């Protein structure tokens, strides 16, 4: 039971399409919650192959944990984990709860 206290909080986001503006500013956000997954000023980013930094394929599940985030991709066919950033939401629900509707 105390095990969970030892683990670093982890959140799983869904990568959206990355965009590059003016060939310089690269940003990639979570498609679901808008969390900024990648944010680069390419003029300050060294690249060995000239292709720029790694970006996630849109739709990838990306785990982010720790102060210095650790990124890891999950398999597409896995169900959404408990750490999914939208896990506390009820899918397809209206903004009001059913309890409120019944009053
Ligand atoms: Zn997210």
mmCIF file of N, CA and C and ligand atoms in Angstrom:
data_model
loop_
_atom_site.group_PDB
_atom_site.id
_atom_site.type_symbol
_atom_site.label_atom_id
_atom_site.label_comp_id
_atom_site.label_asym_id
_atom_site.label_seq_id
_atom_site.Cartn_x
_atom_site.Cartn_y
_atom_site.Cartn_z
ATOM 1 N N UNK A 1 0.822 -1.200 0.000
ATOM 2 C CA UNK A 1 0.000 0.000 0.000
ATOM 3 C C UNK A 1 0.860 1.255 0.000
ATOM 4 N N UNK A 2 1.968 1.234 0.748
ATOM 5 C CA UNK A 2 2.834 2.390 0.787
ATOM 6 C C UNK A 2 3.614 2.582 -0.505
ATOM 7 N N UNK A 3 3.490 1.645 -1.376
ATOM 8 C CA UNK A 3 4.238 1.679 -2.621
ATOM 9 C C UNK A 3 3.911 2.923 -3.450
ATOM 10 N N UNK A 4 2.632 3.286 -3.468
ATOM 11 C CA UNK A 4 2.224 4.411 -4.301
ATOM 12 C C UNK A 4 2.860 5.717 -3.831
ATOM 13 N N UNK A 5 3.214 5.777 -2.557
ATOM 14 C CA UNK A 5 3.839 6.989 -2.052
ATOM 15 C C UNK A 5 5.256 7.144 -2.581
ATOM 16 N N UNK A 6 5.839 6.045 -2.979
ATOM 17 C CA UNK A 6 7.220 6.063 -3.452
ATOM 18 C C UNK A 6 7.318 6.410 -4.940
ATOM 19 N N UNK A 7 6.246 6.214 -5.669
ATOM 20 C CA UNK A 7 6.307 6.436 -7.107
ATOM 21 C C UNK A 7 6.117 7.911 -7.429
ATOM 22 N N UNK A 8 6.737 8.331 -8.499
ATOM 23 C CA UNK A 8 6.598 9.702 -8.955
ATOM 24 C C UNK A 8 5.296 9.838 -9.713
ATOM 25 N N UNK A 9 4.608 10.930 -9.458
ATOM 26 C CA UNK A 9 3.350 11.151 -10.155
ATOM 27 C C UNK A 9 3.570 11.113 -11.653
ATOM 28 N N UNK A 10 2.692 10.418 -12.325
ATOM 29 C CA UNK A 10 2.827 10.269 -13.769
ATOM 30 C C UNK A 10 1.499 10.628 -14.416
ATOM 31 N N UNK A 11 1.570 11.332 -15.514
ATOM 32 C CA UNK A 11 0.371 11.650 -16.271
ATOM 33 C C UNK A 11 0.575 11.190 -17.703
ATOM 34 N N UNK A 12 -0.454 10.616 -18.267
ATOM 35 C CA UNK A 12 -0.389 10.153 -19.643
ATOM 36 C C UNK A 12 -1.212 11.088 -20.525
ATOM 37 N N UNK A 13 -0.557 11.674 -21.501
ATOM 38 C CA UNK A 13 -1.229 12.591 -22.425
ATOM 39 C C UNK A 13 -1.291 11.964 -23.810
ATOM 40 N N UNK A 14 -2.126 12.536 -24.659
ATOM 41 C CA UNK A 14 -2.248 12.077 -26.039
ATOM 42 C C UNK A 14 -1.673 13.163 -26.938
ATOM 43 N N UNK A 15 -0.590 12.846 -27.614
ATOM 44 C CA UNK A 15 0.061 13.843 -28.453
ATOM 45 C C UNK A 15 -0.849 14.299 -29.587
ATOM 46 N N UNK A 16 -0.906 15.606 -29.785
ATOM 47 C CA UNK A 16 -1.590 16.154 -30.946
ATOM 48 C C UNK A 16 -0.590 16.414 -32.054
ATOM 49 N N UNK A 17 -1.050 16.967 -33.155
ATOM 50 C CA UNK A 17 -0.123 17.334 -34.227
ATOM 51 C C UNK A 17 0.818 18.423 -33.714
ATOM 52 N N UNK A 18 2.095 18.318 -34.047
ATOM 53 C CA UNK A 18 3.002 19.392 -33.682
ATOM 54 C C UNK A 18 2.943 20.468 -34.763
ATOM 55 N N UNK A 19 3.240 21.674 -34.395
ATOM 56 C CA UNK A 19 3.276 22.760 -35.372
ATOM 57 C C UNK A 19 4.597 23.500 -35.247
ATOM 58 N N UNK A 20 5.050 24.048 -36.366
ATOM 59 C CA UNK A 20 6.245 24.884 -36.379
ATOM 60 C C UNK A 20 5.855 26.215 -37.003
ATOM 61 N N UNK A 21 6.167 27.286 -36.337
ATOM 62 C CA UNK A 21 5.821 28.616 -36.815
ATOM 63 C C UNK A 21 7.085 29.357 -37.199
ATOM 64 N N UNK A 22 7.061 29.935 -38.393
ATOM 65 C CA UNK A 22 8.184 30.704 -38.926
ATOM 66 C C UNK A 22 9.475 29.894 -38.909
ATOM 67 N N UNK A 23 9.364 28.585 -39.030
ATOM 68 C CA UNK A 23 10.525 27.722 -39.067
ATOM 69 C C UNK A 23 11.337 27.731 -37.786
ATOM 70 N N UNK A 24 10.770 28.267 -36.738
ATOM 71 C CA UNK A 24 11.557 28.451 -35.529
ATOM 72 C C UNK A 24 10.888 27.892 -34.272
ATOM 73 N N UNK A 25 9.623 28.204 -34.099
ATOM 74 C CA UNK A 25 8.949 27.816 -32.859
ATOM 75 C C UNK A 25 8.203 26.519 -33.069
ATOM 76 N N UNK A 26 8.605 25.507 -32.329
ATOM 77 C CA UNK A 26 7.953 24.213 -32.444
ATOM 78 C C UNK A 26 7.208 23.915 -31.154
ATOM 79 N N UNK A 27 5.946 23.545 -31.294
ATOM 80 C CA UNK A 27 5.167 23.215 -30.106
ATOM 81 C C UNK A 27 4.287 22.018 -30.393
ATOM 82 N N UNK A 28 4.172 21.163 -29.404
ATOM 83 C CA UNK A 28 3.268 20.023 -29.501
ATOM 84 C C UNK A 28 2.507 19.910 -28.186
ATOM 85 N N UNK A 29 1.208 19.875 -28.288
ATOM 86 C CA UNK A 29 0.353 19.826 -27.104
ATOM 87 C C UNK A 29 -0.396 18.510 -27.014
ATOM 88 N N UNK A 30 -0.918 18.264 -25.833
ATOM 89 C CA UNK A 30 -1.824 17.135 -25.651
ATOM 90 C C UNK A 30 -3.128 17.458 -26.369
ATOM 91 N N UNK A 31 -3.605 16.513 -27.171
ATOM 92 C CA UNK A 31 -4.863 16.715 -27.902
ATOM 93 C C UNK A 31 -6.050 16.825 -26.956
ATOM 94 N N UNK A 32 -5.917 16.212 -25.802
ATOM 95 C CA UNK A 32 -7.066 16.146 -24.910
ATOM 96 C C UNK A 32 -7.156 17.344 -23.977
ATOM 97 N N UNK A 33 -6.077 17.640 -23.268
ATOM 98 C CA UNK A 33 -6.148 18.669 -22.228
ATOM 99 C C UNK A 33 -5.358 19.928 -22.579
ATOM 100 N N UNK A 34 -4.542 19.882 -23.619
ATOM 101 C CA UNK A 34 -3.796 21.063 -24.020
ATOM 102 C C UNK A 34 -2.444 21.217 -23.348
ATOM 103 N N UNK A 35 -2.071 20.266 -22.513
ATOM 104 C CA UNK A 35 -0.761 20.314 -21.860
ATOM 105 C C UNK A 35 0.343 20.429 -22.915
ATOM 106 N N UNK A 36 1.317 21.311 -22.675
ATOM 107 C CA UNK A 36 2.409 21.490 -23.623
ATOM 108 C C UNK A 36 3.428 20.367 -23.428
ATOM 109 N N UNK A 37 3.493 19.470 -24.396
ATOM 110 C CA UNK A 37 4.402 18.330 -24.327
ATOM 111 C C UNK A 37 5.793 18.737 -24.803
ATOM 112 N N UNK A 38 5.856 19.431 -25.930
ATOM 113 C CA UNK A 38 7.130 19.913 -26.463
ATOM 114 C C UNK A 38 7.007 21.403 -26.740
ATOM 115 N N UNK A 39 8.077 22.136 -26.491
ATOM 116 C CA UNK A 39 8.076 23.576 -26.744
ATOM 117 C C UNK A 39 9.517 23.992 -27.020
ATOM 118 N N UNK A 40 9.832 24.205 -28.279
ATOM 119 C CA UNK A 40 11.213 24.493 -28.655
ATOM 120 C C UNK A 40 11.336 25.825 -29.376
ATOM 121 N N UNK A 41 12.426 26.506 -29.103
ATOM 122 C CA UNK A 41 12.913 27.567 -29.980
ATOM 123 C C UNK A 41 14.024 26.901 -30.791
ATOM 124 N N UNK A 42 13.736 26.591 -32.046
ATOM 125 C CA UNK A 42 14.675 25.796 -32.841
ATOM 126 C C UNK A 42 15.991 26.527 -33.099
ATOM 127 N N UNK A 43 15.987 27.842 -32.948
ATOM 128 C CA UNK A 43 17.239 28.572 -33.144
ATOM 129 C C UNK A 43 18.215 28.292 -31.998
ATOM 130 N N UNK A 44 17.704 27.737 -30.913
ATOM 131 C CA UNK A 44 18.551 27.429 -29.758
ATOM 132 C C UNK A 44 18.776 25.930 -29.601
ATOM 133 N N UNK A 45 18.233 25.161 -30.540
ATOM 134 C CA UNK A 45 18.275 23.712 -30.412
ATOM 135 C C UNK A 45 19.259 23.115 -31.409
ATOM 136 N N UNK A 46 20.294 22.495 -30.902
ATOM 137 C CA UNK A 46 21.265 21.844 -31.771
ATOM 138 C C UNK A 46 20.694 20.534 -32.288
ATOM 139 N N UNK A 47 21.027 20.211 -33.501
ATOM 140 C CA UNK A 47 20.546 18.978 -34.091
ATOM 141 C C UNK A 47 21.652 18.376 -34.950
ATOM 142 N N UNK A 48 21.979 17.126 -34.686
ATOM 143 C CA UNK A 48 23.072 16.475 -35.426
ATOM 144 C C UNK A 48 22.719 16.226 -36.881
ATOM 145 N N UNK A 49 21.463 15.893 -37.136
ATOM 146 C CA UNK A 49 21.095 15.486 -38.482
ATOM 147 C C UNK A 49 20.329 16.562 -39.246
ATOM 148 N N UNK A 50 20.137 17.699 -38.634
ATOM 149 C CA UNK A 50 19.442 18.775 -39.312
ATOM 150 C C UNK A 50 17.939 18.606 -39.385
ATOM 151 N N UNK A 51 17.420 17.554 -38.803
ATOM 152 C CA UNK A 51 15.984 17.292 -38.873
ATOM 153 C C UNK A 51 15.223 17.918 -37.710
ATOM 154 N N UNK A 52 15.931 18.443 -36.753
ATOM 155 C CA UNK A 52 15.253 19.020 -35.597
ATOM 156 C C UNK A 52 14.960 17.976 -34.545
ATOM 157 N N UNK A 53 14.336 18.392 -33.458
ATOM 158 C CA UNK A 53 14.105 17.484 -32.339
ATOM 159 C C UNK A 53 13.031 16.442 -32.652
ATOM 160 N N UNK A 54 13.061 15.393 -31.883
ATOM 161 C CA UNK A 54 12.036 14.351 -31.997
ATOM 162 C C UNK A 54 10.675 14.931 -31.648
ATOM 163 N N UNK A 55 9.673 14.598 -32.425
ATOM 164 C CA UNK A 55 8.295 14.938 -32.066
ATOM 165 C C UNK A 55 7.505 13.639 -32.010
ATOM 166 N N UNK A 56 6.418 13.663 -31.265
ATOM 167 C CA UNK A 56 5.593 12.469 -31.115
ATOM 168 C C UNK A 56 4.614 12.362 -32.274
ATOM 169 N N UNK A 57 4.372 11.156 -32.691
ATOM 170 C CA UNK A 57 3.340 10.927 -33.701
ATOM 171 C C UNK A 57 1.993 11.287 -33.096
ATOM 172 N N UNK A 58 1.183 12.035 -33.852
ATOM 173 C CA UNK A 58 -0.127 12.416 -33.344
ATOM 174 C C UNK A 58 -0.908 11.174 -32.924
ATOM 175 N N UNK A 59 -1.495 11.233 -31.765
ATOM 176 C CA UNK A 59 -2.244 10.099 -31.239
ATOM 177 C C UNK A 59 -1.446 9.219 -30.312
ATOM 178 N N UNK A 60 -0.121 9.457 -30.227
ATOM 179 C CA UNK A 60 0.696 8.669 -29.306
ATOM 180 C C UNK A 60 0.306 8.961 -27.870
ATOM 181 N N UNK A 61 0.303 7.932 -27.059
ATOM 182 C CA UNK A 61 0.139 8.124 -25.621
ATOM 183 C C UNK A 61 1.519 8.395 -25.046
ATOM 184 N N UNK A 62 1.654 9.504 -24.332
ATOM 185 C CA UNK A 62 2.958 9.912 -23.825
ATOM 186 C C UNK A 62 2.893 10.033 -22.309
ATOM 187 N N UNK A 63 3.678 9.223 -21.630
ATOM 188 C CA UNK A 63 3.780 9.311 -20.178
ATOM 189 C C UNK A 63 4.746 10.420 -19.810
ATOM 190 N N UNK A 64 4.341 11.272 -18.899
ATOM 191 C CA UNK A 64 5.229 12.326 -18.435
ATOM 192 C C UNK A 64 5.253 12.272 -16.918
ATOM 193 N N UNK A 65 6.464 12.122 -16.373
ATOM 194 C CA UNK A 65 6.585 12.050 -14.919
ATOM 195 C C UNK A 65 7.869 12.705 -14.470
ATOM 196 N N UNK A 66 7.856 13.162 -13.263
ATOM 197 C CA UNK A 66 9.065 13.695 -12.655
ATOM 198 C C UNK A 66 9.285 15.162 -12.944
ATOM 199 N N UNK A 67 10.209 15.734 -12.185
ATOM 200 C CA UNK A 67 10.552 17.136 -12.352
ATOM 201 C C UNK A 67 11.232 17.339 -13.702
ATOM 202 N N UNK A 68 12.162 16.456 -14.003
ATOM 203 C CA UNK A 68 12.729 16.395 -15.343
ATOM 204 C C UNK A 68 11.980 15.288 -16.059
ATOM 205 N N UNK A 69 11.000 15.679 -16.844
ATOM 206 C CA UNK A 69 10.038 14.692 -17.345
ATOM 207 C C UNK A 69 10.675 13.537 -18.093
ATOM 208 N N UNK A 70 10.151 12.359 -17.822
ATOM 209 C CA UNK A 70 10.525 11.173 -18.576
ATOM 210 C C UNK A 70 9.386 10.892 -19.540
ATOM 211 N N UNK A 71 9.716 10.840 -20.822
ATOM 212 C CA UNK A 71 8.703 10.594 -21.834
ATOM 213 C C UNK A 71 8.797 9.162 -22.296
ATOM 214 N N UNK A 72 7.675 8.519 -22.405
ATOM 215 C CA UNK A 72 7.687 7.181 -22.974
ATOM 216 C C UNK A 72 6.375 6.949 -23.703
ATOM 217 N N UNK A 73 6.475 6.265 -24.805
ATOM 218 C CA UNK A 73 5.289 6.008 -25.614
ATOM 219 C C UNK A 73 4.659 4.681 -25.221
ATOM 220 N N UNK A 74 3.348 4.660 -25.180
ATOM 221 C CA UNK A 74 2.629 3.422 -24.928
ATOM 222 C C UNK A 74 2.127 2.883 -26.254
ATOM 223 N N UNK A 75 1.854 1.609 -26.288
ATOM 224 C CA UNK A 75 1.313 1.016 -27.510
ATOM 225 C C UNK A 75 -0.080 1.546 -27.790
ATOM 226 N N UNK A 76 -0.363 1.765 -29.052
ATOM 227 C CA UNK A 76 -1.663 2.305 -29.438
ATOM 228 C C UNK A 76 -2.823 1.421 -29.010
ATOM 229 N N UNK A 77 -2.594 0.123 -28.977
ATOM 230 C CA UNK A 77 -3.724 -0.775 -28.714
ATOM 231 C C UNK A 77 -3.989 -0.962 -27.221
ATOM 232 N N UNK A 78 -3.178 -0.314 -26.389
ATOM 233 C CA UNK A 78 -3.434 -0.404 -24.963
ATOM 234 C C UNK A 78 -4.609 0.493 -24.611
ATOM 235 N N UNK A 79 -5.382 0.052 -23.645
ATOM 236 C CA UNK A 79 -6.464 0.907 -23.178
ATOM 237 C C UNK A 79 -5.850 2.059 -22.390
ATOM 238 N N UNK A 80 -6.617 3.124 -22.262
ATOM 239 C CA UNK A 80 -6.097 4.290 -21.557
ATOM 240 C C UNK A 80 -5.805 3.931 -20.113
ATOM 241 N N UNK A 81 -4.640 4.304 -19.619
ATOM 242 C CA UNK A 81 -4.266 3.963 -18.247
ATOM 243 C C UNK A 81 -4.940 4.890 -17.236
ATOM 244 N N UNK A 82 -4.856 4.511 -15.967
ATOM 245 C CA UNK A 82 -5.433 5.333 -14.901
ATOM 246 C C UNK A 82 -4.788 6.707 -14.846
ATOM 247 N N UNK A 83 -3.581 6.812 -15.382
ATOM 248 C CA UNK A 83 -2.856 8.076 -15.333
ATOM 249 C C UNK A 83 -3.238 9.011 -16.482
ATOM 250 N N UNK A 84 -4.162 8.598 -17.325
ATOM 251 C CA UNK A 84 -4.611 9.438 -18.441
ATOM 252 C C UNK A 84 -5.102 10.786 -17.906
ATOM 253 N N UNK A 85 -4.666 11.867 -18.565
ATOM 254 C CA UNK A 85 -4.975 13.211 -18.070
ATOM 255 C C UNK A 85 -6.474 13.489 -18.016
ATOM 256 N N UNK A 86 -7.258 12.754 -18.814
ATOM 257 C CA UNK A 86 -8.700 12.972 -18.802
ATOM 258 C C UNK A 86 -9.446 11.921 -18.000
ATOM 259 N N UNK A 87 -8.718 11.146 -17.190
ATOM 260 C CA UNK A 87 -9.330 10.014 -16.495
ATOM 261 C C UNK A 87 -10.422 10.429 -15.522
ATOM 262 N N UNK A 88 -10.327 11.646 -14.992
ATOM 263 C CA UNK A 88 -11.326 12.077 -14.010
ATOM 264 C C UNK A 88 -12.604 12.559 -14.682
ATOM 265 N N UNK A 89 -12.545 12.693 -16.009
ATOM 266 C CA UNK A 89 -13.732 13.141 -16.729
ATOM 267 C C UNK A 89 -14.630 11.948 -17.037
ATOM 268 N N UNK A 90 -15.900 12.232 -17.177
ATOM 269 C CA UNK A 90 -16.827 11.193 -17.601
ATOM 270 C C UNK A 90 -17.093 11.389 -19.074
ATOM 271 N N UNK A 91 -16.718 10.417 -19.867
ATOM 272 C CA UNK A 91 -16.840 10.563 -21.309
ATOM 273 C C UNK A 91 -18.296 10.679 -21.738
ATOM 274 N N UNK A 92 -18.544 11.637 -22.589
ATOM 275 C CA UNK A 92 -19.873 11.794 -23.158
ATOM 276 C C UNK A 92 -20.888 12.408 -22.219
ATOM 277 N N UNK A 93 -20.450 12.783 -21.032
ATOM 278 C CA UNK A 93 -21.397 13.330 -20.060
ATOM 279 C C UNK A 93 -21.637 14.813 -20.341
ATOM 280 N N UNK A 94 -22.814 15.259 -20.018
ATOM 281 C CA UNK A 94 -23.096 16.684 -20.123
ATOM 282 C C UNK A 94 -22.439 17.379 -18.921
ATOM 283 N N UNK A 95 -22.293 18.692 -18.974
ATOM 284 C CA UNK A 95 -21.635 19.400 -17.882
ATOM 285 C C UNK A 95 -22.323 19.220 -16.532
ATOM 286 N N UNK A 96 -23.613 18.955 -16.521
ATOM 287 C CA UNK A 96 -24.299 18.735 -15.256
ATOM 288 C C UNK A 96 -24.314 17.253 -14.952
ATOM 289 N N UNK A 97 -24.300 16.908 -13.687
ATOM 290 C CA UNK A 97 -24.327 15.505 -13.316
ATOM 291 C C UNK A 97 -25.759 15.000 -13.370
ATOM 292 N N UNK A 98 -25.906 13.698 -13.425
ATOM 293 C CA UNK A 98 -27.249 13.128 -13.493
ATOM 294 C C UNK A 98 -28.034 13.459 -12.231
ATOM 295 N N UNK A 99 -27.342 13.556 -11.098
ATOM 296 C CA UNK A 99 -28.037 13.924 -9.855
ATOM 297 C C UNK A 99 -28.687 15.280 -9.977
ATOM 298 N N UNK A 100 -27.942 16.215 -10.532
ATOM 299 C CA UNK A 100 -28.478 17.566 -10.690
ATOM 300 C C UNK A 100 -29.661 17.562 -11.643
ATOM 301 N N UNK A 101 -29.606 16.728 -12.650
ATOM 302 C CA UNK A 101 -30.685 16.673 -13.638
ATOM 303 C C UNK A 101 -31.988 16.149 -13.021
ATOM 304 N N UNK A 102 -31.833 15.276 -12.022
ATOM 305 C CA UNK A 102 -33.032 14.657 -11.439
ATOM 306 C C UNK A 102 -33.726 15.524 -10.416
ATOM 307 N N UNK A 103 -33.112 16.647 -10.082
ATOM 308 C CA UNK A 103 -33.730 17.489 -9.041
ATOM 309 C C UNK A 103 -34.803 18.400 -9.611
HETATM 310 ZN ZN1 LIG B 1 -3.364 15.699 -21.571
#
